[in-house]
Short mmCIF file of C-alpha atoms in Angstrom, two decimals:
data_model
loop_
_atom_site.label_atom_id
_atom_site.label_comp_id
_atom_site.label_asym_id
_atom_site.label_seq_id
_atom_site.Cartn_x
_atom_site.Cartn_y
_atom_site.Cartn_z
CA MET A 29 -30.44 88.31 53.98
CA SER A 30 -30.33 85.36 51.61
CA ILE A 31 -26.74 85.93 50.51
CA ARG A 32 -23.61 87.02 52.29
CA VAL A 33 -20.95 89.08 50.52
CA ALA A 34 -17.41 89.25 51.87
CA ASP A 35 -14.46 91.01 50.30
CA ASP A 36 -10.97 89.89 51.28
CA GLY A 37 -8.53 92.00 49.34
CA PRO A 38 -9.14 91.29 45.64
CA ILE A 39 -11.40 88.28 46.34
CA ARG A 40 -15.17 88.64 46.61
CA THR A 41 -16.99 85.66 48.08
CA ILE A 42 -20.74 85.42 47.58
CA THR A 43 -22.29 82.80 49.85
CA PHE A 44 -25.87 81.62 49.43
CA ASP A 45 -27.58 81.69 52.83
CA ARG A 46 -30.92 79.89 52.67
CA PRO A 47 -29.89 76.57 54.20
CA GLU A 48 -33.45 75.70 55.20
CA LYS A 49 -34.32 75.74 51.47
CA ARG A 50 -31.03 74.19 50.29
CA ASN A 51 -30.07 77.59 48.89
CA SER A 52 -32.87 77.68 46.35
CA PHE A 53 -33.47 81.09 44.82
CA ASP A 54 -36.54 83.15 45.56
CA GLU A 55 -36.95 86.58 43.95
CA PRO A 56 -35.21 88.61 46.67
CA MET A 57 -32.23 86.23 46.71
CA LEU A 58 -31.95 86.30 42.94
CA HIS A 59 -31.99 90.10 42.86
CA ALA A 60 -29.43 90.32 45.70
CA PHE A 61 -27.14 87.85 43.92
CA GLY A 62 -27.40 89.76 40.64
CA ALA A 63 -26.65 93.05 42.40
CA ALA A 64 -23.58 91.54 44.11
CA ILE A 65 -22.26 90.30 40.75
CA GLU A 66 -22.91 93.61 38.99
CA GLU A 67 -21.34 95.60 41.81
CA ALA A 68 -18.21 93.40 41.71
CA ALA A 69 -18.01 93.81 37.92
CA GLY A 70 -17.70 97.56 38.32
CA ARG A 71 -14.99 97.50 40.96
CA ASP A 72 -11.33 97.49 39.95
CA ASP A 73 -10.25 96.23 43.37
CA VAL A 74 -12.26 92.99 42.99
CA ARG A 75 -10.27 90.64 40.79
CA VAL A 76 -11.95 87.26 41.37
CA ILE A 77 -15.41 86.15 42.52
CA ILE A 78 -16.11 82.93 44.41
CA VAL A 79 -19.71 81.71 44.56
CA THR A 80 -20.54 79.11 47.18
CA GLY A 81 -23.29 77.62 49.33
CA ASP A 82 -22.98 75.54 52.47
CA GLU A 83 -21.94 71.95 53.20
CA ARG A 84 -25.41 70.59 52.39
CA ALA A 85 -26.10 72.43 49.16
CA PHE A 86 -24.52 74.77 46.68
CA SER A 87 -27.98 75.54 45.26
CA THR A 88 -31.05 73.62 44.18
CA GLY A 89 -32.13 76.30 41.70
CA ALA A 90 -35.44 78.13 41.87
CA ASP A 91 -37.59 77.88 44.98
CA LEU A 92 -40.65 76.59 43.17
CA ALA A 93 -42.86 76.96 46.25
CA THR A 94 -42.61 80.75 45.92
CA TYR A 95 -44.26 80.57 42.49
CA VAL A 96 -47.43 78.68 43.48
CA GLY A 97 -50.35 80.57 42.02
CA TYR A 98 -48.31 82.29 39.32
CA GLY A 99 -49.32 81.67 35.73
CA PRO A 100 -46.60 80.49 33.34
CA PHE A 101 -46.05 83.97 31.91
CA ALA A 102 -45.79 85.51 35.38
CA VAL A 103 -43.12 82.97 36.37
CA ARG A 104 -41.19 83.79 33.22
CA GLU A 105 -41.33 87.50 33.97
CA ALA A 106 -40.65 87.14 37.69
CA ASN A 107 -37.75 84.75 37.59
CA LEU A 108 -36.60 83.41 34.26
CA ARG A 109 -35.71 86.75 32.67
CA THR A 110 -33.86 87.86 35.79
CA TRP A 111 -32.15 84.46 36.04
CA MET A 112 -30.96 84.68 32.44
CA LYS A 113 -29.72 88.23 33.03
CA VAL A 114 -27.70 87.11 36.07
CA LEU A 115 -26.23 84.11 34.21
CA GLY A 116 -25.38 86.38 31.29
CA ALA A 117 -23.63 88.82 33.64
CA ILE A 118 -21.54 85.99 35.07
CA GLU A 119 -20.58 84.78 31.60
CA ALA A 120 -19.74 88.31 30.40
CA ILE A 121 -17.77 89.55 33.40
CA ASP A 122 -14.07 90.10 32.76
CA LYS A 123 -13.08 88.57 36.10
CA PRO A 124 -12.84 84.87 36.86
CA VAL A 125 -15.90 83.47 38.62
CA ILE A 126 -15.28 80.29 40.60
CA ALA A 127 -18.03 77.98 41.85
CA ALA A 128 -17.00 76.29 45.11
CA VAL A 129 -19.47 73.39 45.29
CA GLN A 130 -20.44 71.14 48.18
CA GLY A 131 -23.59 69.08 48.49
CA TYR A 132 -26.50 69.47 46.10
CA ALA A 133 -26.11 71.41 42.87
CA VAL A 134 -29.17 70.61 40.78
CA ALA A 135 -31.46 72.37 38.30
CA GLY A 136 -30.62 76.08 38.35
CA GLY A 137 -27.67 75.32 40.63
CA THR A 138 -26.16 73.32 37.77
CA GLU A 139 -26.93 76.13 35.32
CA LEU A 140 -25.12 78.54 37.60
CA ILE A 141 -22.07 76.27 37.76
CA LEU A 142 -22.00 76.09 33.96
CA ALA A 143 -21.93 79.90 33.75
CA CYS A 144 -18.83 80.06 35.96
CA ASP A 145 -15.27 79.94 34.63
CA LEU A 146 -14.02 77.28 37.04
CA VAL A 147 -15.65 74.75 39.34
CA VAL A 148 -14.02 73.36 42.46
CA ALA A 149 -16.20 70.52 43.68
CA ALA A 150 -16.00 68.59 46.94
CA ASP A 151 -16.26 64.81 46.91
CA ASP A 152 -19.88 65.04 48.06
CA ALA A 153 -20.98 67.47 45.35
#
């Protein structure tokens, strides 16, 4: 699985788990992340969401290698619309979403940080 979800009382932690790709999003990871956010939004026992990566990278955005051979419209349909839906869900959720950032946070990783309510960044972020 490309993400790990752990609930500790009222805290849900979503950890990106594609270290070999610096936590870049492919389609399955993006859908799993969106589902974890939506599921947390509907649960009264989850009161805060922490989104994090690993010590090397929070996220480097889209895994562009997975879109080789796609036309521009196919990329938009496959990823961009889903990406915007996930970012919109983070912005609209009535629970605080915290980005815990270490390492790289570029491209879509930066967009994701901007959608969160609070960012806690390590010195190497």
